[in-house]
Amino acid sequence: MTSEFDLHCHTTASDGKLDPADLVLRACERGVRTLAITDHDTVDGYRQALPVAQQQGLRLIPGIELSTVWGGINVHIVGLNFDPDSEAMREAERDQLEARKQRSVIIADKLSKKLKHEILLEDVQALAGGAEGSELVGRPHFAQHLINEGLVPDMATAFKKYLGAGKAGDVKASWPETEQAVKWIVAAGGTAVMAHAHMYKMTRTKLRACMDDFVDAGGGAIEVAYGLMDRDQQGQMCSIAKDYGLKGSCGSDFHGPNKFGLDLGVMPQFPQDIEPVWSDWN
């Protein structure tokens, strides 16, 4: 179903297909009334979209999705409703973009060796908006470059063979610990949200240990209505929310039009027995 709230989506400021203005217009067309643009490791999408959102009468919430590592596993933390101009958030952006820049150099080197084909970082940077956006290079940009070079037929193959978990291009050593990301968000006055926890390949015990650390650091919410998650996955996330006293968040994780029917506002119905993260927003 389509929700009036979508608190997890992406623009060309990171790895989305639509620029911030177009994303806002699409959200309005889709009936979304409250939107958070949560680009990876940058608030630029929100900053660019704000004037358009104000013109359209759309409530735009400051958002970001921070890349972190917990127990050697990539864990994403969404930040919502923070002060984008706070020193804490500026520090988060600076540190994350530097980490992303360093990671892109390592990925290019590893893929070049794996494929025995030189991967020129400047070509990948061009797909992310040019040299000035080089820090924003992500794995999807590398995947697109492999397609452009005729090395793989599509995105799915690129990730399956070279960029997915455990593959040559899966580089995560430079990301901060999850605790640090949570503290940045909280210091900026926002709510830290555990993103798509049902997708992490953790045992139940390990996921609970991760949640223990997340909550201890100040985490306040977990996504309980997300994209195309099924009923069982939603039930698991709701149980965690209740056990830890967390609020619930929701989002499509929309990156751009795709054949699977995922669009802005598309997610399961928000559970009635979970307090929404927006319950105390002015």
PDB file of N, CA and C in Angstrom, residues 163-245:
ATOM      1  N   LEU A 163      30.728  -7.245  -6.307  1.00  0.00           N
ATOM      2  CA  LEU A 163      30.501  -6.139  -5.384  1.00  0.00           C
ATOM      3  C   LEU A 163      29.645  -6.483  -4.166  1.00  0.00           C
ATOM      4  N   GLY A 164      29.029  -7.652  -4.165  1.00  0.00           N
ATOM      5  CA  GLY A 164      28.184  -8.044  -3.050  1.00  0.00           C
ATOM      6  C   GLY A 164      28.976  -8.465  -1.829  1.00  0.00           C
ATOM      7  N   ALA A 165      28.263  -8.852  -0.797  1.00  0.00           N
ATOM      8  CA  ALA A 165      28.899  -9.236   0.457  1.00  0.00           C
ATOM      9  C   ALA A 165      29.939 -10.323   0.255  1.00  0.00           C
ATOM     10  N   GLY A 166      31.136 -10.082   0.744  1.00  0.00           N
ATOM     11  CA  GLY A 166      32.213 -11.063   0.666  1.00  0.00           C
ATOM     12  C   GLY A 166      32.970 -11.075  -0.641  1.00  0.00           C
ATOM     13  N   LYS A 167      32.556 -10.246  -1.594  1.00  0.00           N
ATOM     14  CA  LYS A 167      33.234 -10.198  -2.890  1.00  0.00           C
ATOM     15  C   LYS A 167      34.360  -9.161  -2.871  1.00  0.00           C
ATOM     16  N   ALA A 168      35.121  -9.120  -3.957  1.00  0.00           N
ATOM     17  CA  ALA A 168      36.307  -8.261  -4.011  1.00  0.00           C
ATOM     18  C   ALA A 168      35.978  -6.795  -3.738  1.00  0.00           C
ATOM     19  N   GLY A 169      34.836  -6.339  -4.224  1.00  0.00           N
ATOM     20  CA  GLY A 169      34.486  -4.931  -4.073  1.00  0.00           C
ATOM     21  C   GLY A 169      33.718  -4.600  -2.811  1.00  0.00           C
ATOM     22  N   ASP A 170      33.588  -5.566  -1.912  1.00  0.00           N
ATOM     23  CA  ASP A 170      32.885  -5.341  -0.655  1.00  0.00           C
ATOM     24  C   ASP A 170      33.904  -4.869   0.378  1.00  0.00           C
ATOM     25  N   VAL A 171      34.120  -3.567   0.417  1.00  0.00           N
ATOM     26  CA  VAL A 171      35.126  -2.973   1.292  1.00  0.00           C
ATOM     27  C   VAL A 171      34.417  -2.154   2.368  1.00  0.00           C
ATOM     28  N   LYS A 172      34.645  -2.480   3.629  1.00  0.00           N
ATOM     29  CA  LYS A 172      33.942  -1.789   4.709  1.00  0.00           C
ATOM     30  C   LYS A 172      34.855  -1.348   5.853  1.00  0.00           C
ATOM     31  N   ALA A 173      36.135  -1.572   5.719  1.00  0.00           N
ATOM     32  CA  ALA A 173      37.037  -1.337   6.848  1.00  0.00           C
ATOM     33  C   ALA A 173      37.079   0.114   7.302  1.00  0.00           C
ATOM     34  N   SER A 174      36.761   1.065   6.412  1.00  0.00           N
ATOM     35  CA  SER A 174      36.918   2.473   6.768  1.00  0.00           C
ATOM     36  C   SER A 174      35.690   3.078   7.438  1.00  0.00           C
ATOM     37  N   TRP A 175      34.592   2.314   7.529  1.00  0.00           N
ATOM     38  CA  TRP A 175      33.399   2.878   8.155  1.00  0.00           C
ATOM     39  C   TRP A 175      33.545   2.915   9.677  1.00  0.00           C
ATOM     40  N   PRO A 176      32.885   3.877  10.326  1.00  0.00           N
ATOM     41  CA  PRO A 176      32.953   3.947  11.790  1.00  0.00           C
ATOM     42  C   PRO A 176      32.111   2.860  12.435  1.00  0.00           C
ATOM     43  N   GLU A 177      32.312   2.669  13.720  1.00  0.00           N
ATOM     44  CA  GLU A 177      31.467   1.755  14.464  1.00  0.00           C
ATOM     45  C   GLU A 177      30.045   2.326  14.537  1.00  0.00           C
ATOM     46  N   THR A 178      29.068   1.436  14.627  1.00  0.00           N
ATOM     47  CA  THR A 178      27.669   1.850  14.689  1.00  0.00           C
ATOM     48  C   THR A 178      27.429   2.852  15.812  1.00  0.00           C
ATOM     49  N   GLU A 179      28.064   2.630  16.945  1.00  0.00           N
ATOM     50  CA  GLU A 179      27.906   3.521  18.098  1.00  0.00           C
ATOM     51  C   GLU A 179      28.227   4.969  17.744  1.00  0.00           C
ATOM     52  N   GLN A 180      29.268   5.180  16.942  1.00  0.00           N
ATOM     53  CA  GLN A 180      29.669   6.536  16.575  1.00  0.00           C
ATOM     54  C   GLN A 180      28.589   7.227  15.746  1.00  0.00           C
ATOM     55  N   ALA A 181      28.006   6.497  14.801  1.00  0.00           N
ATOM     56  CA  ALA A 181      26.959   7.084  13.959  1.00  0.00           C
ATOM     57  C   ALA A 181      25.751   7.494  14.793  1.00  0.00           C
ATOM     58  N   VAL A 182      25.370   6.633  15.716  1.00  0.00           N
ATOM     59  CA  VAL A 182      24.237   6.946  16.592  1.00  0.00           C
ATOM     60  C   VAL A 182      24.527   8.215  17.391  1.00  0.00           C
ATOM     61  N   LYS A 183      25.727   8.326  17.913  1.00  0.00           N
ATOM     62  CA  LYS A 183      26.078   9.483  18.727  1.00  0.00           C
ATOM     63  C   LYS A 183      26.083  10.766  17.911  1.00  0.00           C
ATOM     64  N   TRP A 184      26.533  10.710  16.651  1.00  0.00           N
ATOM     65  CA  TRP A 184      26.478  11.892  15.790  1.00  0.00           C
ATOM     66  C   TRP A 184      25.028  12.375  15.632  1.00  0.00           C
ATOM     67  N   ILE A 185      24.136  11.441  15.339  1.00  0.00           N
ATOM     68  CA  ILE A 185      22.739  11.789  15.094  1.00  0.00           C
ATOM     69  C   ILE A 185      22.089  12.371  16.339  1.00  0.00           C
ATOM     70  N   VAL A 186      22.319  11.725  17.466  1.00  0.00           N
ATOM     71  CA  VAL A 186      21.735  12.195  18.722  1.00  0.00           C
ATOM     72  C   VAL A 186      22.289  13.570  19.089  1.00  0.00           C
ATOM     73  N   ALA A 187      23.587  13.772  18.899  1.00  0.00           N
ATOM     74  CA  ALA A 187      24.207  15.070  19.203  1.00  0.00           C
ATOM     75  C   ALA A 187      23.661  16.173  18.312  1.00  0.00           C
ATOM     76  N   ALA A 188      23.209  15.798  17.117  1.00  0.00           N
ATOM     77  CA  ALA A 188      22.620  16.769  16.184  1.00  0.00           C
ATOM     78  C   ALA A 188      21.135  17.003  16.464  1.00  0.00           C
ATOM     79  N   GLY A 189      20.633  16.370  17.535  1.00  0.00           N
ATOM     80  CA  GLY A 189      19.247  16.575  17.924  1.00  0.00           C
ATOM     81  C   GLY A 189      18.248  15.677  17.241  1.00  0.00           C
ATOM     82  N   GLY A 190      18.726  14.633  16.575  1.00  0.00           N
ATOM     83  CA  GLY A 190      17.831  13.767  15.815  1.00  0.00           C
ATOM     84  C   GLY A 190      17.587  12.414  16.458  1.00  0.00           C
ATOM     85  N   THR A 191      16.858  11.584  15.732  1.00  0.00           N
ATOM     86  CA  THR A 191      16.574  10.213  16.155  1.00  0.00           C
ATOM     87  C   THR A 191      17.356   9.246  15.279  1.00  0.00           C
ATOM     88  N   ALA A 192      18.095   8.349  15.918  1.00  0.00           N
ATOM     89  CA  ALA A 192      18.833   7.319  15.193  1.00  0.00           C
ATOM     90  C   ALA A 192      17.929   6.108  14.996  1.00  0.00           C
ATOM     91  N   VAL A 193      17.829   5.653  13.755  1.00  0.00           N
ATOM     92  CA  VAL A 193      16.936   4.559  13.379  1.00  0.00           C
ATOM     93  C   VAL A 193      17.749   3.391  12.835  1.00  0.00           C
ATOM     94  N   MET A 194      17.523   2.198  13.364  1.00  0.00           N
ATOM     95  CA  MET A 194      18.155   1.010  12.803  1.00  0.00           C
ATOM     96  C   MET A 194      17.462   0.705  11.474  1.00  0.00           C
ATOM     97  N   ALA A 195      18.225   0.772  10.381  1.00  0.00           N
ATOM     98  CA  ALA A 195      17.647   0.587   9.050  1.00  0.00           C
ATOM     99  C   ALA A 195      17.596  -0.891   8.667  1.00  0.00           C
ATOM    100  N   HIS A 196      16.507  -1.272   8.022  1.00  0.00           N
ATOM    101  CA  HIS A 196      16.289  -2.607   7.434  1.00  0.00           C
ATOM    102  C   HIS A 196      17.050  -3.734   8.145  1.00  0.00           C
ATOM    103  N   ALA A 197      16.811  -3.858   9.441  1.00  0.00           N
ATOM    104  CA  ALA A 197      17.526  -4.866  10.238  1.00  0.00           C
ATOM    105  C   ALA A 197      17.196  -6.287   9.809  1.00  0.00           C
ATOM    106  N   HIS A 198      16.054  -6.481   9.158  1.00  0.00           N
ATOM    107  CA  HIS A 198      15.667  -7.817   8.693  1.00  0.00           C
ATOM    108  C   HIS A 198      16.541  -8.301   7.544  1.00  0.00           C
ATOM    109  N   MET A 199      17.320  -7.408   6.967  1.00  0.00           N
ATOM    110  CA  MET A 199      18.138  -7.770   5.808  1.00  0.00           C
ATOM    111  C   MET A 199      19.572  -8.157   6.184  1.00  0.00           C
ATOM    112  N   TYR A 200      19.963  -7.889   7.418  1.00  0.00           N
ATOM    113  CA  TYR A 200      21.321  -8.247   7.826  1.00  0.00           C
ATOM    114  C   TYR A 200      21.397  -9.749   8.066  1.00  0.00           C
ATOM    115  N   LYS A 201      22.433 -10.331   7.570  1.00  0.00           N
ATOM    116  CA  LYS A 201      22.577 -11.781   7.703  1.00  0.00           C
ATOM    117  C   LYS A 201      23.189 -12.106   9.054  1.00  0.00           C
ATOM    118  N   MET A 202      22.372 -11.898  10.083  1.00  0.00           N
ATOM    119  CA  MET A 202      22.792 -12.173  11.449  1.00  0.00           C
ATOM    120  C   MET A 202      21.881 -13.231  12.052  1.00  0.00           C
ATOM    121  N   THR A 203      22.435 -14.007  12.958  1.00  0.00           N
ATOM    122  CA  THR A 203      21.593 -14.896  13.749  1.00  0.00           C
ATOM    123  C   THR A 203      20.744 -14.036  14.677  1.00  0.00           C
ATOM    124  N   ARG A 204      19.715 -14.639  15.249  1.00  0.00           N
ATOM    125  CA  ARG A 204      18.861 -13.894  16.167  1.00  0.00           C
ATOM    126  C   ARG A 204      19.680 -13.365  17.346  1.00  0.00           C
ATOM    127  N   THR A 205      20.589 -14.188  17.847  1.00  0.00           N
ATOM    128  CA  THR A 205      21.423 -13.781  18.979  1.00  0.00           C
ATOM    129  C   THR A 205      22.322 -12.610  18.614  1.00  0.00           C
ATOM    130  N   LYS A 206      22.921 -12.666  17.432  1.00  0.00           N
ATOM    131  CA  LYS A 206      23.818 -11.591  17.018  1.00  0.00           C
ATOM    132  C   LYS A 206      23.041 -10.304  16.768  1.00  0.00           C
ATOM    133  N   LEU A 207      21.859 -10.413  16.159  1.00  0.00           N
ATOM    134  CA  LEU A 207      21.057  -9.217  15.916  1.00  0.00           C
ATOM    135  C   LEU A 207      20.664  -8.560  17.236  1.00  0.00           C
ATOM    136  N   ARG A 208      20.310  -9.380  18.223  1.00  0.00           N
ATOM    137  CA  ARG A 208      19.958  -8.820  19.526  1.00  0.00           C
ATOM    138  C   ARG A 208      21.170  -8.135  20.173  1.00  0.00           C
ATOM    139  N   ALA A 209      22.340  -8.698  20.003  1.00  0.00           N
ATOM    140  CA  ALA A 209      23.548  -8.072  20.538  1.00  0.00           C
ATOM    141  C   ALA A 209      23.802  -6.734  19.847  1.00  0.00           C
ATOM    142  N   CYS A 210      23.570  -6.692  18.546  1.00  0.00           N
ATOM    143  CA  CYS A 210      23.703  -5.447  17.790  1.00  0.00           C
ATOM    144  C   CYS A 210      22.710  -4.411  18.301  1.00  0.00           C
ATOM    145  N   MET A 211      21.478  -4.846  18.547  1.00  0.00           N
ATOM    146  CA  MET A 211      20.455  -3.934  19.040  1.00  0.00           C
ATOM    147  C   MET A 211      20.794  -3.441  20.447  1.00  0.00           C
ATOM    148  N   ASP A 212      21.381  -4.311  21.257  1.00  0.00           N
ATOM    149  CA  ASP A 212      21.821  -3.898  22.594  1.00  0.00           C
ATOM    150  C   ASP A 212      22.764  -2.700  22.490  1.00  0.00           C
ATOM    151  N   ASP A 213      23.751  -2.810  21.614  1.00  0.00           N
ATOM    152  CA  ASP A 213      24.733  -1.738  21.455  1.00  0.00           C
ATOM    153  C   ASP A 213      24.096  -0.490  20.853  1.00  0.00           C
ATOM    154  N   PHE A 214      23.197  -0.690  19.906  1.00  0.00           N
ATOM    155  CA  PHE A 214      22.497   0.424  19.262  1.00  0.00           C
ATOM    156  C   PHE A 214      21.710   1.231  20.300  1.00  0.00           C
ATOM    157  N   VAL A 215      20.960   0.545  21.127  1.00  0.00           N
ATOM    158  CA  VAL A 215      20.150   1.217  22.148  1.00  0.00           C
ATOM    159  C   VAL A 215      21.033   1.862  23.214  1.00  0.00           C
ATOM    160  N   ASP A 216      22.090   1.176  23.622  1.00  0.00           N
ATOM    161  CA  ASP A 216      23.007   1.728  24.619  1.00  0.00           C
ATOM    162  C   ASP A 216      23.645   3.035  24.135  1.00  0.00           C
ATOM    163  N   ALA A 217      23.867   3.126  22.827  1.00  0.00           N
ATOM    164  CA  ALA A 217      24.487   4.333  22.261  1.00  0.00           C
ATOM    165  C   ALA A 217      23.502   5.485  22.131  1.00  0.00           C
ATOM    166  N   GLY A 218      22.200   5.179  22.247  1.00  0.00           N
ATOM    167  CA  GLY A 218      21.185   6.231  22.139  1.00  0.00           C
ATOM    168  C   GLY A 218      20.205   6.044  21.008  1.00  0.00           C
ATOM    169  N   GLY A 219      20.254   4.890  20.330  1.00  0.00           N
ATOM    170  CA  GLY A 219      19.322   4.616  19.238  1.00  0.00           C
ATOM    171  C   GLY A 219      17.879   4.651  19.717  1.00  0.00           C
ATOM    172  N   GLY A 220      16.993   5.211  18.891  1.00  0.00           N
ATOM    173  CA  GLY A 220      15.631   5.411  19.348  1.00  0.00           C
ATOM    174  C   GLY A 220      14.536   4.771  18.532  1.00  0.00           C
ATOM    175  N   ALA A 221      14.855   4.195  17.371  1.00  0.00           N
ATOM    176  CA  ALA A 221      13.794   3.652  16.518  1.00  0.00           C
ATOM    177  C   ALA A 221      14.339   2.550  15.613  1.00  0.00           C
ATOM    178  N   ILE A 222      13.412   1.800  15.024  1.00  0.00           N
ATOM    179  CA  ILE A 222      13.757   0.743  14.080  1.00  0.00           C
ATOM    180  C   ILE A 222      12.716   0.740  12.967  1.00  0.00           C
ATOM    181  N   GLU A 223      13.134   0.421  11.760  1.00  0.00           N
ATOM    182  CA  GLU A 223      12.187   0.395  10.645  1.00  0.00           C
ATOM    183  C   GLU A 223      11.280  -0.828  10.756  1.00  0.00           C
ATOM    184  N   VAL A 224       9.977  -0.572  10.849  1.00  0.00           N
ATOM    185  CA  VAL A 224       8.992  -1.650  10.997  1.00  0.00           C
ATOM    186  C   VAL A 224       8.056  -1.759   9.798  1.00  0.00           C
ATOM    187  N   ALA A 225       8.159  -0.830   8.876  1.00  0.00           N
ATOM    188  CA  ALA A 225       7.409  -0.893   7.613  1.00  0.00           C
ATOM    189  C   ALA A 225       8.374  -0.429   6.537  1.00  0.00           C
ATOM    190  N   TYR A 226       8.863  -1.375   5.739  1.00  0.00           N
ATOM    191  CA  TYR A 226       9.976  -1.088   4.831  1.00  0.00           C
ATOM    192  C   TYR A 226       9.746  -1.756   3.495  1.00  0.00           C
ATOM    193  N   GLY A 227       9.688  -0.954   2.454  1.00  0.00           N
ATOM    194  CA  GLY A 227       9.655  -1.470   1.095  1.00  0.00           C
ATOM    195  C   GLY A 227       8.765  -2.682   0.915  1.00  0.00           C
ATOM    196  N   LEU A 228       9.362  -3.734   0.403  1.00  0.00           N
ATOM    197  CA  LEU A 228       8.618  -4.952   0.095  1.00  0.00           C
ATOM    198  C   LEU A 228       8.826  -6.030   1.159  1.00  0.00           C
ATOM    199  N   MET A 229       9.126  -5.655   2.395  1.00  0.00           N
ATOM    200  CA  MET A 229       9.286  -6.649   3.458  1.00  0.00           C
ATOM    201  C   MET A 229       8.001  -7.460   3.601  1.00  0.00           C
ATOM    202  N   ASP A 230       8.129  -8.747   3.945  1.00  0.00           N
ATOM    203  CA  ASP A 230       6.943  -9.584   4.078  1.00  0.00           C
ATOM    204  C   ASP A 230       6.421  -9.545   5.512  1.00  0.00           C
ATOM    205  N   ARG A 231       5.329 -10.251   5.750  1.00  0.00           N
ATOM    206  CA  ARG A 231       4.656 -10.202   7.046  1.00  0.00           C
ATOM    207  C   ARG A 231       5.539 -10.750   8.166  1.00  0.00           C
ATOM    208  N   ASP A 232       6.243 -11.837   7.879  1.00  0.00           N
ATOM    209  CA  ASP A 232       7.117 -12.422   8.907  1.00  0.00           C
ATOM    210  C   ASP A 232       8.240 -11.457   9.286  1.00  0.00           C
ATOM    211  N   GLN A 233       8.838 -10.833   8.282  1.00  0.00           N
ATOM    212  CA  GLN A 233       9.919  -9.878   8.547  1.00  0.00           C
ATOM    213  C   GLN A 233       9.403  -8.693   9.358  1.00  0.00           C
ATOM    214  N   GLN A 234       8.217  -8.211   9.005  1.00  0.00           N
ATOM    215  CA  GLN A 234       7.652  -7.101   9.764  1.00  0.00           C
ATOM    216  C   GLN A 234       7.364  -7.519  11.211  1.00  0.00           C
ATOM    217  N   GLY A 235       6.874  -8.726  11.383  1.00  0.00           N
ATOM    218  CA  GLY A 235       6.604  -9.217  12.725  1.00  0.00           C
ATOM    219  C   GLY A 235       7.856  -9.270  13.577  1.00  0.00           C
ATOM    220  N   GLN A 236       8.964  -9.693  12.980  1.00  0.00           N
ATOM    221  CA  GLN A 236      10.234  -9.760  13.701  1.00  0.00           C
ATOM    222  C   GLN A 236      10.700  -8.371  14.127  1.00  0.00           C
ATOM    223  N   MET A 237      10.556  -7.396  13.223  1.00  0.00           N
ATOM    224  CA  MET A 237      10.981  -6.036  13.537  1.00  0.00           C
ATOM    225  C   MET A 237      10.082  -5.406  14.606  1.00  0.00           C
ATOM    226  N   CYS A 238       8.817  -5.713  14.567  1.00  0.00           N
ATOM    227  CA  CYS A 238       7.900  -5.199  15.585  1.00  0.00           C
ATOM    228  C   CYS A 238       8.224  -5.793  16.954  1.00  0.00           C
ATOM    229  N   SER A 239       8.589  -7.069  16.983  1.00  0.00           N
ATOM    230  CA  SER A 239       8.964  -7.699  18.249  1.00  0.00           C
ATOM    231  C   SER A 239      10.183  -7.024  18.847  1.00  0.00           C
ATOM    232  N   ILE A 240      11.149  -6.711  18.016  1.00  0.00           N
ATOM    233  CA  ILE A 240      12.349  -6.023  18.497  1.00  0.00           C
ATOM    234  C   ILE A 240      11.983  -4.641  19.032  1.00  0.00           C
ATOM    235  N   ALA A 241      11.130  -3.926  18.285  1.00  0.00           N
ATOM    236  CA  ALA A 241      10.712  -2.588  18.725  1.00  0.00           C
ATOM    237  C   ALA A 241      10.071  -2.651  20.112  1.00  0.00           C
ATOM    238  N   LYS A 242       9.210  -3.619  20.319  1.00  0.00           N
ATOM    239  CA  LYS A 242       8.525  -3.757  21.609  1.00  0.00           C
ATOM    240  C   LYS A 242       9.495  -4.153  22.716  1.00  0.00           C
ATOM    241  N   ASP A 243      10.369  -5.099  22.415  1.00  0.00           N
ATOM    242  CA  ASP A 243      11.305  -5.584  23.425  1.00  0.00           C
ATOM    243  C   ASP A 243      12.248  -4.485  23.912  1.00  0.00           C
ATOM    244  N   TYR A 244      12.614  -3.579  23.013  1.00  0.00           N
ATOM    245  CA  TYR A 244      13.581  -2.542  23.362  1.00  0.00           C
ATOM    246  C   TYR A 244      12.929  -1.184  23.619  1.00  0.00           C
ATOM    247  N   GLY A 245      11.618  -1.114  23.515  1.00  0.00           N
ATOM    248  CA  GLY A 245      10.937   0.158  23.729  1.00  0.00           C
ATOM    249  C   GLY A 245      11.259   1.197  22.673  1.00  0.00           C
TER     250      GLY A 245
END
